[in-house]
Coordinates of C-alpha atoms and ligand atoms in Angstrom, one line a residue:
M249 CA 0.0 0.0 0.0
H250 CA 3.0 2.3 0.0
F251 CA 3.9 4.5 -2.9
S252 CA 6.9 4.2 -5.1
S253 CA 8.6 7.4 -6.0
S254 CA 7.2 7.1 -9.5
L255 CA 3.8 7.9 -8.2
V256 CA 5.0 11.1 -6.7
G257 CA 5.5 12.2 -10.2
V258 CA 1.9 11.6 -11.0
F259 CA 0.9 13.7 -8.0
S260 CA 3.1 16.7 -9.0
L261 CA 1.8 16.5 -12.5
L262 CA -1.8 16.7 -11.2
C263 CA -0.9 19.4 -8.8
S264 CA 0.9 21.7 -11.2
Q265 CA -1.8 21.9 -13.8
A266 CA -2.8 25.5 -14.5
V267 CA -6.5 25.8 -14.1
A268 CA -7.3 29.5 -14.3
I269 CA -10.1 29.9 -16.8
P270 CA -11.1 33.5 -16.9
D271 CA -14.6 34.9 -17.1
L272 CA -16.6 32.0 -16.0
K273 CA -19.5 34.3 -15.2
A274 CA -19.9 35.4 -18.7
R275 CA -20.2 31.9 -20.2
D276 CA -23.3 30.0 -21.2
L277 CA -24.4 27.4 -18.7
N278 CA -22.9 24.4 -20.5
S279 CA -19.5 26.1 -20.9
F280 CA -19.6 27.3 -17.3
V281 CA -20.3 23.8 -16.0
T282 CA -17.5 22.3 -18.1
G283 CA -15.0 25.0 -17.0
E284 CA -16.0 24.9 -13.4
R285 CA -15.9 21.1 -13.3
T286 CA -12.2 21.2 -14.1
I287 CA -11.5 23.9 -11.6
A288 CA -13.5 22.1 -8.9
L289 CA -11.8 18.8 -9.3
Q290 CA -8.4 20.5 -9.1
G291 CA -9.6 22.6 -6.2
A292 CA -10.5 19.5 -4.3
L293 CA -7.1 17.8 -5.1
N294 CA -5.3 20.9 -4.0
N295 CA -6.7 20.3 -0.5
I296 CA -5.6 16.7 -0.2
G297 CA -2.3 16.1 1.6
P298 CA 0.5 15.6 1.5
H299 CA 0.9 16.8 -2.1
G300 CA -2.0 19.3 -2.4
S301 CA -0.7 22.7 -3.2
Q302 CA -3.0 24.5 -0.7
V303 CA -2.4 22.3 2.3
A304 CA 1.4 22.2 3.0
G305 CA 2.2 20.3 6.2
A306 CA -0.9 18.1 6.1
G307 CA -0.6 14.3 6.2
N308 CA -2.4 11.9 3.8
F309 CA -5.7 13.5 4.5
V310 CA -8.4 15.5 2.8
I311 CA -8.3 18.9 4.5
A312 CA -11.7 20.7 4.7
S313 CA -10.3 24.0 3.6
P314 CA -7.0 25.8 3.6
S315 CA -8.6 28.4 5.9
T316 CA -6.8 28.5 9.3
E317 CA -8.8 31.2 10.9
N318 CA -12.4 32.4 11.1
P319 CA -13.2 29.7 10.5
N320 CA -10.2 27.3 11.1
Y321 CA -11.0 24.4 8.8
F322 CA -7.4 23.1 8.7
Y323 CA -8.5 19.7 9.9
T324 CA -9.7 16.5 8.4
W325 CA -13.4 15.6 8.8
T326 CA -14.4 12.0 8.2
R327 CA -17.6 13.2 6.5
D328 CA -16.1 15.8 4.1
S329 CA -13.2 13.4 3.3
A330 CA -15.5 10.5 2.5
L331 CA -17.9 12.5 0.3
T332 CA -14.9 14.0 -1.5
M333 CA -13.3 10.6 -2.0
K334 CA -16.6 9.1 -3.2
M335 CA -16.6 11.8 -5.9
I336 CA -13.0 11.0 -6.7
I337 CA -13.7 7.2 -6.9
D338 CA -16.6 7.9 -9.2
E339 CA -14.5 10.1 -11.4
F340 CA -11.9 7.3 -11.5
I341 CA -14.5 4.8 -12.5
F342 CA -15.9 7.1 -15.1
G343 CA -12.4 7.1 -16.6
N344 CA -10.0 9.5 -14.9
T345 CA -7.4 6.9 -14.1
K346 CA -4.9 9.4 -12.8
L347 CA -6.9 9.6 -9.6
Q348 CA -6.1 6.1 -8.4
P349 CA -3.2 7.2 -6.2
Y350 CA -5.5 9.4 -4.2
I351 CA -7.8 6.5 -3.5
E352 CA -4.9 4.2 -2.5
E353 CA -3.6 6.8 -0.1
Y354 CA -7.0 7.3 1.4
I355 CA -7.4 3.6 2.1
H356 CA -4.0 3.5 3.8
A357 CA -4.6 6.7 5.9
Q358 CA -8.1 5.8 7.0
A359 CA -7.0 2.3 8.1
I360 CA -4.6 4.1 10.5
L361 CA -7.1 6.8 11.5
Q362 CA -9.6 4.2 12.6
T363 CA -7.3 3.2 15.4
V364 CA -6.6 6.6 16.8
S365 CA -8.0 7.1 20.3
N366 CA -9.9 10.3 20.6
P367 CA -12.5 12.2 22.7
S368 CA -15.3 10.0 21.3
G369 CA -13.5 7.0 22.7
T370 CA -11.1 4.3 21.7
F371 CA -11.2 2.0 18.7
L372 CA -11.0 -1.2 20.7
P373 CA -12.9 -2.9 22.1
N374 CA -16.2 -1.2 21.1
G375 CA -15.4 1.0 18.1
L376 CA -16.5 4.2 19.9
G377 CA -13.6 6.2 18.4
L378 CA -15.0 5.7 14.9
G379 CA -17.7 8.3 15.7
E380 CA -15.2 11.1 16.0
P381 CA -16.0 13.9 13.5
K382 CA -12.6 15.4 12.9
Y383 CA -8.8 15.0 13.4
Q384 CA -5.7 17.2 13.2
P385 CA -4.3 17.5 9.6
D386 CA -1.7 14.9 10.5
G387 CA -4.3 12.4 11.6
T388 CA -3.8 12.8 15.4
R389 CA -6.6 13.4 17.8
F390 CA -8.4 16.7 18.2
N391 CA -9.0 17.5 21.8
G392 CA -11.2 20.6 21.6
A393 CA -14.8 20.8 22.5
W394 CA -17.0 19.7 19.6
G395 CA -20.3 18.2 18.6
R396 CA -19.4 14.5 19.0
P397 CA -20.0 11.8 18.2
Q398 CA -21.2 12.1 14.6
R399 CA -22.4 8.8 13.3
D400 CA -22.5 9.5 9.6
G401 CA -18.7 9.3 9.1
P402 CA -18.3 5.5 9.3
A403 CA -21.2 5.0 6.9
L404 CA -20.0 7.5 4.3
R405 CA -16.4 6.1 4.5
A406 CA -17.8 2.5 4.0
I407 CA -19.9 3.7 1.0
A408 CA -16.8 5.2 -0.6
L409 CA -14.6 2.1 0.0
I410 CA -17.4 -0.3 -1.0
T411 CA -17.7 1.5 -4.3
Y412 CA -14.0 1.2 -5.0
S413 CA -14.0 -2.5 -3.8
N414 CA -16.8 -3.2 -6.4
W415 CA -14.6 -1.8 -9.1
L416 CA -11.7 -3.9 -7.9
I417 CA -13.8 -7.1 -8.0
E418 CA -14.9 -6.2 -11.6
N419 CA -11.3 -5.7 -12.5
G420 CA -10.0 -9.0 -11.2
Q421 CA -8.7 -7.8 -7.9
S422 CA -11.1 -9.4 -5.4
T423 CA -8.2 -10.6 -3.3
K424 CA -7.1 -7.1 -2.6
A425 CA -10.7 -6.0 -1.9
R426 CA -11.1 -8.9 0.6
T427 CA -7.8 -8.7 2.4
V428 CA -6.9 -5.1 2.3
I429 CA -10.1 -3.0 2.1
W430 CA -12.8 -5.2 3.6
P431 CA -11.3 -5.1 7.1
I432 CA -11.7 -1.2 7.1
I433 CA -15.2 -1.4 5.8
S434 CA -16.1 -4.1 8.3
N435 CA -15.2 -1.9 11.2
D436 CA -17.3 0.9 9.9
L437 CA -20.3 -1.3 9.2
S438 CA -19.9 -2.8 12.7
Y439 CA -20.2 0.7 14.1
V440 CA -23.3 1.5 12.0
G441 CA -25.0 -1.8 13.1
Q442 CA -24.1 -1.2 16.7
Y443 CA -24.9 2.5 17.2
W444 CA -27.5 3.6 14.6
N445 CA -30.2 3.7 17.2
Q446 CA -28.3 6.0 19.5
T447 CA -28.4 9.8 19.0
G448 CA -25.5 11.7 17.7
F449 CA -24.7 15.1 16.2
D450 CA -26.1 16.0 12.8
L451 CA -23.9 16.8 9.7
W452 CA -23.9 20.5 10.7
E453 CA -22.4 19.5 14.1
E454 CA -25.1 21.3 16.1
V455 CA -28.0 19.1 16.9
L456 CA -27.8 16.1 19.1
G457 CA -30.6 13.8 17.9
S458 CA -31.4 11.6 15.0
S459 CA -30.5 13.0 11.5
F460 CA -32.2 12.0 8.2
F461 CA -28.9 12.3 6.3
T462 CA -27.1 10.0 8.8
I463 CA -29.8 7.4 8.9
Q464 CA -30.2 7.4 5.1
N465 CA -26.5 6.9 4.6
Q466 CA -26.3 4.3 7.3
H467 CA -29.0 2.3 5.6
R468 CA -27.2 2.5 2.3
S469 CA -23.9 1.4 3.8
L470 CA -25.4 -1.8 5.2
V471 CA -27.3 -2.7 2.1
Q472 CA -24.2 -2.3 0.0
G473 CA -22.1 -4.0 2.7
T474 CA -24.4 -7.0 2.6
Q475 CA -23.9 -7.5 -1.1
L476 CA -20.1 -6.9 -0.9
A477 CA -19.8 -9.4 1.9
K478 CA -21.6 -12.0 -0.3
D479 CA -19.3 -11.2 -3.2
L480 CA -16.2 -11.5 -1.1
R481 CA -17.5 -14.5 0.9
V482 CA -16.9 -12.8 4.2
T483 CA -19.3 -12.0 7.1
C484 CA -20.8 -8.6 7.6
T485 CA -21.4 -8.0 11.3
G486 CA -24.1 -5.3 11.6
C487 CA -25.5 -5.6 8.2
D488 CA -28.6 -7.4 9.6
Q489 CA -29.7 -4.0 11.0
A490 CA -30.5 -2.6 7.5
P491 CA -34.3 -3.2 7.6
E492 CA -34.6 -1.7 11.0
I493 CA -32.8 1.4 9.9
L494 CA -35.0 1.7 6.9
C495 CA -38.0 1.4 9.2
F496 CA -36.8 4.2 11.3
L497 CA -36.1 6.3 8.2
Q498 CA -39.8 6.5 7.5
S499 CA -40.4 8.4 10.7
F500 CA -38.8 11.6 9.4
W501 CA -41.8 12.3 7.1
N502 CA -44.4 14.6 8.7
G503 CA -47.0 14.5 6.0
K504 CA -45.6 17.5 4.2
Y505 CA -41.8 17.3 4.3
I506 CA -38.8 15.6 5.9
V507 CA -38.1 16.8 9.5
S508 CA -34.4 16.5 9.2
N509 CA -33.6 16.2 12.9
I510 CA -35.9 14.2 15.2
N511 CA -35.6 13.1 18.8
V512 CA -34.7 16.6 19.6
N513 CA -36.7 19.7 20.3
N514 CA -34.8 22.7 19.0
G515 CA -37.6 25.0 17.9
R516 CA -36.8 24.6 14.2
T517 CA -39.2 23.7 11.4
G518 CA -36.9 20.8 10.4
L519 CA -36.7 22.0 6.8
D520 CA -33.0 21.5 6.2
G521 CA -30.6 20.9 3.2
N522 CA -29.8 17.8 5.2
S523 CA -32.6 16.0 3.4
I524 CA -31.5 16.8 -0.2
L525 CA -27.9 16.0 0.6
G526 CA -29.1 12.7 2.0
A527 CA -31.1 11.9 -1.1
I528 CA -28.3 12.7 -3.6
A529 CA -25.8 10.7 -1.5
T530 CA -28.1 7.7 -1.6
F531 CA -29.3 8.2 -5.2
D532 CA -29.7 5.0 -7.1
I533 CA -30.3 5.2 -10.8
D534 CA -32.1 1.8 -10.7
A535 CA -34.4 2.7 -7.8
Y536 CA -38.2 2.8 -8.1
C537 CA -39.6 6.2 -7.1
D538 CA -41.8 4.7 -4.4
S539 CA -38.7 3.0 -2.8
P540 CA -38.8 3.5 1.0
T541 CA -35.2 4.7 0.7
F542 CA -36.5 8.3 -0.2
Q543 CA -35.0 8.7 -3.6
P544 CA -34.9 12.1 -5.5
C545 CA -37.9 11.1 -7.7
N546 CA -39.9 10.1 -4.6
N547 CA -43.2 12.1 -4.4
K548 CA -42.8 12.8 -0.7
M549 CA -39.3 14.1 -1.4
L550 CA -40.6 16.3 -4.1
S551 CA -43.0 17.8 -1.7
N552 CA -40.1 18.3 0.7
F553 CA -38.1 19.9 -2.0
R554 CA -40.8 22.5 -2.6
Y555 CA -41.2 23.3 1.1
L556 CA -37.5 23.6 1.5
M557 CA -36.9 25.9 -1.4
D558 CA -39.8 28.1 -0.2
S559 CA -38.1 28.4 3.1
F560 CA -35.0 29.8 1.5
R561 CA -36.9 32.0 -0.9
E562 CA -38.4 33.7 2.1
T563 CA -35.1 33.9 4.0
Y564 CA -32.4 35.4 1.9
S565 CA -32.8 38.9 0.3
I566 CA -30.8 37.7 -2.8
N567 CA -33.7 35.4 -3.5
A568 CA -36.3 38.2 -3.3
G569 CA -38.7 38.2 -6.2
I570 CA -37.7 34.8 -7.6
P571 CA -41.0 33.0 -8.2
E572 CA -41.7 29.4 -7.4
G573 CA -40.4 26.9 -9.9
Q574 CA -37.2 28.9 -10.4
G575 CA -33.8 28.2 -8.7
V576 CA -32.8 30.1 -5.6
A577 CA -29.7 30.3 -3.4
V578 CA -29.9 27.4 -0.9
G579 CA -28.4 27.2 2.6
R580 CA -28.4 24.7 5.5
Y581 CA -31.8 25.8 7.1
S582 CA -33.5 29.1 7.4
E583 CA -32.9 29.6 11.1
D584 CA -29.1 29.2 10.6
V585 CA -26.9 31.9 12.1
Y586 CA -23.5 30.4 11.6
Q587 CA -21.2 32.9 9.9
G588 CA -24.3 35.0 9.4
G589 CA -26.6 32.2 8.2
N590 CA -26.1 32.3 4.5
P591 CA -26.6 30.3 1.4
W592 CA -24.0 27.6 0.7
Y593 CA -22.5 26.7 -2.7
L594 CA -22.6 23.0 -2.0
I595 CA -26.3 23.0 -1.1
T596 CA -27.3 25.2 -4.0
T597 CA -25.5 22.8 -6.4
A598 CA -27.1 19.9 -4.4
A599 CA -30.5 21.2 -5.3
A600 CA -29.6 21.1 -9.0
E601 CA -28.1 17.6 -8.6
Y602 CA -31.2 16.4 -6.8
L603 CA -33.4 17.4 -9.8
Y604 CA -31.1 15.9 -12.4
D605 CA -31.2 12.7 -10.4
A606 CA -35.0 12.7 -10.3
V607 CA -35.1 13.3 -14.1
A608 CA -32.7 10.5 -14.7
Q609 CA -34.8 8.1 -12.6
W610 CA -38.0 9.0 -14.4
K611 CA -36.3 8.6 -17.8
A612 CA -34.9 5.2 -16.7
R613 CA -38.3 4.0 -15.5
H614 CA -40.0 5.5 -18.6
N615 CA -42.7 6.9 -16.5
L616 CA -43.5 9.4 -13.8
V617 CA -46.3 9.2 -11.2
V618 CA -47.8 12.5 -9.8
D619 CA -49.7 12.0 -6.6
A620 CA -51.3 14.4 -4.1
D621 CA -48.0 14.9 -2.3
S622 CA -46.0 16.0 -5.4
L623 CA -48.8 17.8 -7.2
P624 CA -47.8 21.3 -6.0
F625 CA -44.1 20.7 -7.0
F626 CA -45.2 19.8 -10.5
Q627 CA -47.7 22.6 -10.8
D628 CA -45.0 25.2 -10.3
L629 CA -43.3 23.8 -13.4
Y630 CA -46.1 22.5 -15.5
P631 CA -49.4 24.1 -14.6
S632 CA -51.7 21.6 -16.4
V633 CA -50.4 18.6 -14.5
T634 CA -52.8 16.3 -12.8
I635 CA -52.6 13.4 -10.4
R636 CA -51.9 10.4 -12.7
Q637 CA -49.1 8.4 -14.3
Y638 CA -47.3 9.9 -17.2
N639 CA -45.7 7.4 -19.5
S640 CA -42.8 8.3 -21.8
G641 CA -43.7 9.3 -25.3
N642 CA -42.5 11.5 -28.1
A643 CA -40.8 14.9 -27.7
N644 CA -44.2 16.6 -27.4
S645 CA -45.7 14.2 -24.9
P646 CA -46.6 15.6 -21.5
F647 CA -44.0 13.3 -20.0
S648 CA -41.3 14.9 -22.1
Q649 CA -42.6 18.4 -21.3
I650 CA -42.5 17.7 -17.6
I651 CA -39.0 16.2 -17.9
N652 CA -37.9 19.4 -19.8
A653 CA -39.5 21.6 -17.2
V654 CA -37.7 19.9 -14.3
T655 CA -34.4 19.9 -16.2
S656 CA -34.8 23.7 -16.7
Y657 CA -35.6 24.0 -13.1
A658 CA -32.4 22.2 -12.3
D659 CA -30.4 24.4 -14.7
S660 CA -31.8 27.5 -12.9
F661 CA -30.1 26.4 -9.7
V662 CA -26.8 26.0 -11.6
A663 CA -27.3 29.5 -12.9
I664 CA -27.6 30.8 -9.3
A665 CA -24.4 29.0 -8.5
Q666 CA -22.8 30.5 -11.5
K667 CA -24.0 34.0 -10.6
Y668 CA -22.4 33.9 -7.2
T669 CA -19.2 32.1 -8.3
P670 CA -16.3 34.5 -8.6
A671 CA -14.7 34.9 -12.1
N672 CA -11.8 32.6 -11.1
G673 CA -14.1 29.8 -10.2
S674 CA -13.1 29.5 -6.5
L675 CA -15.8 28.1 -4.2
A676 CA -15.9 29.1 -0.6
E677 CA -18.4 27.7 1.9
Q678 CA -21.0 30.4 1.8
F679 CA -22.1 33.5 -0.1
N680 CA -23.7 36.5 1.6
R681 CA -27.5 36.4 1.9
D682 CA -27.8 40.1 1.0
T683 CA -24.9 40.8 -1.4
G684 CA -23.9 37.4 -2.8
V685 CA -20.3 38.0 -1.9
P686 CA -18.4 34.7 -1.0
L687 CA -17.6 34.2 2.7
S688 CA -16.6 31.8 5.5
A689 CA -14.0 29.1 4.7
R690 CA -12.3 29.7 1.3
D691 CA -11.8 26.9 -1.2
L692 CA -14.0 24.5 0.7
T693 CA -13.2 21.0 -0.5
W694 CA -16.7 19.9 -0.1
S695 CA -18.0 22.8 -2.3
Y696 CA -15.6 21.6 -5.0
A697 CA -16.6 17.9 -4.6
A698 CA -20.3 18.9 -4.7
F699 CA -19.7 20.8 -8.0
V700 CA -18.1 17.8 -9.6
T701 CA -20.9 15.4 -8.6
L702 CA -23.5 17.9 -10.0
A703 CA -21.5 18.1 -13.2
Q704 CA -21.4 14.3 -13.5
R705 CA -25.2 14.1 -13.2
R706 CA -25.8 16.9 -15.6
A707 CA -23.6 15.1 -18.0
G708 CA -25.5 11.9 -17.6
Q709 CA -22.9 10.1 -15.5
Y710 CA -24.5 7.9 -12.8
P711 CA -22.8 5.6 -10.3
T712 CA -24.1 2.0 -10.7
T713 CA -26.9 0.8 -8.5
W714 CA -26.3 0.2 -4.8
G715 CA -29.1 -2.3 -4.6
T716 CA -32.2 -0.4 -3.6
R717 CA -34.3 -3.1 -5.4
Q718 CA -32.7 -5.9 -3.5
A719 CA -32.9 -4.2 -0.1
A720 CA -35.1 -6.0 2.4
S721 CA -38.3 -4.2 3.2
P722 CA -38.7 -2.6 6.6
P723 CA -40.6 -4.7 9.2
A724 CA -44.2 -3.7 10.0
T725 CA -43.2 -2.4 13.4
C726 CA -39.9 -0.7 14.0
S727 CA -37.6 -1.6 16.9
G728 CA -34.4 -0.1 18.1
T729 CA -32.2 -3.1 17.9
S730 CA -28.4 -3.3 17.7
T731 CA -25.8 -5.8 16.8
T732 CA -22.6 -5.8 18.7
G733 CA -19.8 -5.0 16.3
V734 CA -16.5 -6.8 15.7
Y735 CA -13.5 -4.4 15.6
A736 CA -10.0 -5.1 14.5
P737 CA -7.2 -2.9 13.1
A738 CA -7.0 -3.2 9.3
T739 CA -3.3 -4.1 9.4
A740 CA -3.1 -5.3 5.8
A741 CA -3.9 -1.7 4.8
G742 CA -1.3 -0.3 7.2
A743 CA -3.1 0.1 10.5
P744 CA -0.9 -0.4 13.5
N745 CA -1.7 -3.6 15.4
V746 CA -3.2 -1.8 18.3
T747 CA -4.7 -3.7 21.2
S748 CA -7.4 -2.7 23.5
T749 CA -6.6 0.6 25.2
C750 CA -7.8 0.6 28.8
Q751 CA -8.7 4.1 29.9
V752 CA -9.9 5.5 33.2
N753 CA -12.3 8.4 33.6
I754 CA -10.5 11.4 35.1
V755 CA -12.3 14.6 36.2
F756 CA -10.1 17.6 36.3
N757 CA -11.5 20.3 38.7
V758 CA -9.5 23.5 39.2
N759 CA -10.5 26.6 41.1
A760 CA -9.4 29.5 38.9
T761 CA -10.9 32.9 39.2
T762 CA -11.4 34.3 35.7
Y763 CA -12.9 37.3 34.1
F764 CA -15.7 37.0 31.6
G765 CA -14.2 36.0 28.2
E766 CA -11.2 34.1 29.7
N767 CA -10.9 30.3 29.2
I768 CA -9.1 27.5 31.0
Y769 CA -7.5 24.5 29.4
V770 CA -5.5 21.5 30.8
I771 CA -2.4 20.5 28.8
G772 CA 0.1 17.8 29.4
N773 CA 2.7 15.4 27.9
T774 CA 0.3 12.7 26.6
D775 CA -1.6 12.8 23.4
D776 CA -4.9 12.9 25.2
L777 CA -3.7 16.1 27.0
G778 CA -2.5 17.7 23.7
A779 CA 1.2 16.7 24.0
W780 CA 2.1 20.2 25.1
D781 CA 0.6 21.7 21.9
I782 CA -1.5 24.6 23.1
N783 CA -3.8 24.3 20.0
N784 CA -4.7 20.9 21.1
A785 CA -5.1 21.4 24.9
V786 CA -8.3 20.1 26.5
P787 CA -10.9 22.9 27.3
L788 CA -12.6 23.0 30.7
G789 CA -16.1 24.2 31.2
A790 CA -17.3 26.9 33.6
G791 CA -20.9 25.4 34.0
G792 CA -20.2 25.0 37.8
Y793 CA -18.6 28.4 38.3
T794 CA -20.2 30.4 41.2
S795 CA -19.2 33.4 43.3
Q796 CA -18.5 30.9 46.1
R797 CA -16.4 28.6 44.0
P798 CA -14.6 29.5 40.7
L799 CA -14.8 26.0 39.4
W800 CA -13.6 25.0 36.0
S801 CA -14.0 21.3 35.1
V802 CA -13.8 18.6 32.5
S803 CA -14.4 14.9 32.5
T804 CA -12.1 13.0 30.2
Y805 CA -10.4 9.5 29.7
L806 CA -6.7 8.9 30.1
N807 CA -4.7 5.7 29.6
A808 CA -4.6 3.4 32.6
G809 CA -1.2 3.0 34.2
E810 CA 0.3 6.1 32.6
T811 CA 2.0 8.9 34.5
A812 CA 1.1 12.3 33.1
S813 CA 2.7 15.7 33.6
Y814 CA 0.1 18.5 33.2
K815 CA -0.8 22.1 34.0
Y816 CA -3.6 24.5 33.5
V817 CA -3.5 27.4 31.0
R818 CA -5.5 30.6 30.7
Q819 CA -6.5 31.9 27.3
E820 CA -7.2 35.7 27.4
N821 CA -10.0 37.3 25.5
C822 CA -8.1 39.5 23.0
N823 CA -5.3 37.2 21.8
Q824 CA -2.9 38.2 24.6
P825 CA -0.3 35.5 25.2
Y826 CA -1.5 32.4 27.0
I827 CA -0.8 32.3 30.7
Y828 CA 0.6 28.9 31.9
E829 CA 0.6 27.8 35.5
T830 CA 4.1 28.1 37.1
L831 CA 4.3 24.5 38.1
N832 CA 4.2 21.0 36.5
R833 CA 1.7 18.7 38.1
T834 CA 2.0 14.9 38.1
L835 CA -0.9 12.4 37.9
T836 CA -0.6 8.7 37.9
I837 CA -3.6 7.1 36.2
P838 CA -4.7 4.1 38.1
T839 CA -4.8 0.6 36.7
C840 CA -7.3 -0.8 34.3
G841 CA -10.8 -1.1 35.7
S842 CA -10.3 1.5 38.4
A843 CA -13.2 3.7 39.4
P844 CA -13.3 7.2 38.1
I845 CA -11.0 9.7 39.9
T846 CA -11.5 13.4 40.5
V847 CA -8.5 15.6 40.7
E848 CA -9.0 18.8 42.8
D849 CA -6.5 21.6 42.0
A850 CA -6.3 25.3 42.5
W851 CA -4.7 27.6 40.0
V852 CA -1.0 28.5 40.7
G853 CA 0.4 31.4 38.7
A854 CA -0.5 34.8 37.3
V855 CA -4.1 35.9 36.8
G856 CA -5.3 37.4 33.5
T857 CA -6.3 40.9 32.6
A858 CA -9.1 41.7 30.1
G859 CA -7.8 43.2 26.9
S860 CA -9.8 46.0 25.3
C861 CA -10.4 44.6 21.9
Ligands
NOJ1295 C1 -18.7 24.7 13.8 C2 -19.4 23.8 12.9 O1 -18.6 23.3 11.9 C3 -20.6 24.5 12.3 O2 -21.3 23.6 11.5 C4 -21.5 25.0 13.3 O3 -22.6 25.7 12.8 C5 -20.7 25.9 14.3 N1 -19.6 25.2 14.8 C6 -21.6 26.4 15.4 O4 -22.0 25.4 16.2
NOJ1296 C1 -19.1 22.9 9.0 C2 -20.2 22.1 8.4 O1 -21.3 22.4 9.1 C3 -19.8 20.6 8.5 O2 -20.8 19.9 7.9 C4 -18.5 20.3 7.9 O3 -18.1 19.0 8.1 C5 -17.4 21.2 8.4 N1 -17.8 22.6 8.4 C6 -16.1 21.1 7.6 O4 -16.3 21.5 6.3

């Protein structure tokens, strides 16, 4: 799995290609998509370490964005990486053979990453660490406070690796798929089968509950895993959970639209780009539109699409005056405030991709059924539509006219993306809801990956079926079952042969008087305490801070039997230098199986002073 130096040449070739194509805004839509597709693919590759031109210093990882502040996205997220790699794998299968080294490096790096202990837990014995959303750019753990766990990551990674494994099988390399890649997939599917019925954070890392996007992808991963296991003659632990997950998936529909986050009460409508991102990630060209997997051509999903677009039409001033049935700028959800709560490139292009997917499915089925749920969606585009089945016919048939209308609708979302894409084709995360100016993380890898998948669908390139027709139907009554996973390091792909890491729960309590705006961290010599790297110190919380007791606290897990040196650090409110305690403390973590211990400390060292920034 390691690369010979000749492959390095391939990387530098890919990385040095000049991609500046001026004046993208002035082009017609076809020419814009063609030009931007090239820029977007290169934009994604530029953010993949260690060779990517924008991410010097990163390991073999897909970095979310080169942006290191406001926001700092110089990390690797399991979700962003897997979605990007799925795009790269599909590009490879569609014929871009130069991309194979990126896939091979991903396999190797993810095998290692699976074994890294992190704040979500350890890899062994129970797979808990697989739910960690993000890691440092070199693949070491990230200790900061975060919305964790996020349970979509293992499913998305499995889907990407299964897609590549299927290609290997078709190309006479089943042995490699079985011995090298299956062990990675097996860990991820074990995680899905074991934890799907437990809440986690959504793809936007904000809501602790059950997320449509996550559940939909989890289901897909197990259906595809079942088939791959058969093909490779191996056992899939956890795949038996697929019908139960599909059963649960039905509960996100509220009669009008998909409530994207359930098992949570956060005051939102639930209308969220989550649902269309889920539908495009689980798109199956062979699926029937009434498949319980909620495909793009599904009537309930079309109703959802209409409600969702209306919510953004009413939210962003750049959408003012755009009538129903025409593309708008699309964001995460209308109540969003992150970085100002703006439209996102990747979700605007997802809306277009969604519609191209639906069109492709109707064409492939040679018919389209309009029901009461989808009628308003179709009426916006083709006013004379009625509730009935439309069978394919000649170019003037109602079927063809509807197909043309939906295709134009899709194109109108691409035109919105074009309008707000700068002339050099760079894609940030968001664009301003009032002015359309790009903002938040620049050169977002996921924005680029999303553009490429949109361009694939628009060009009629579809990944092969993932087996929606073969998937077992959901049971009549759902139950929250679980299958205990089997976890083992994927050593043939390069994972270290780790054994079970025994950890003990340690609570750090420190009395430290602070002013408003100041923060306290604990830092130490072990990886779980940040290895003296201040950027990776463990944050304490002030939830228990009172005028009687200035308590800062964190509950964490440290390796049994280890002796750690540590101290507390103050972070000031205006970027003044960090203030470290003036002593080194020592803590010997007790042996495996010990009860949790609480350390009671009091701050030793200088106090902070509020800056006036
Ligand atoms: C960072 C996350 O990446 C983003 O999705 C979220 O909106 C903000 N934190 C606020 O929670
Ligand atoms: C914030 C987004 O909400 C999240 O989905 C993404 O994984 C990270 N940014 C990194 O791009």
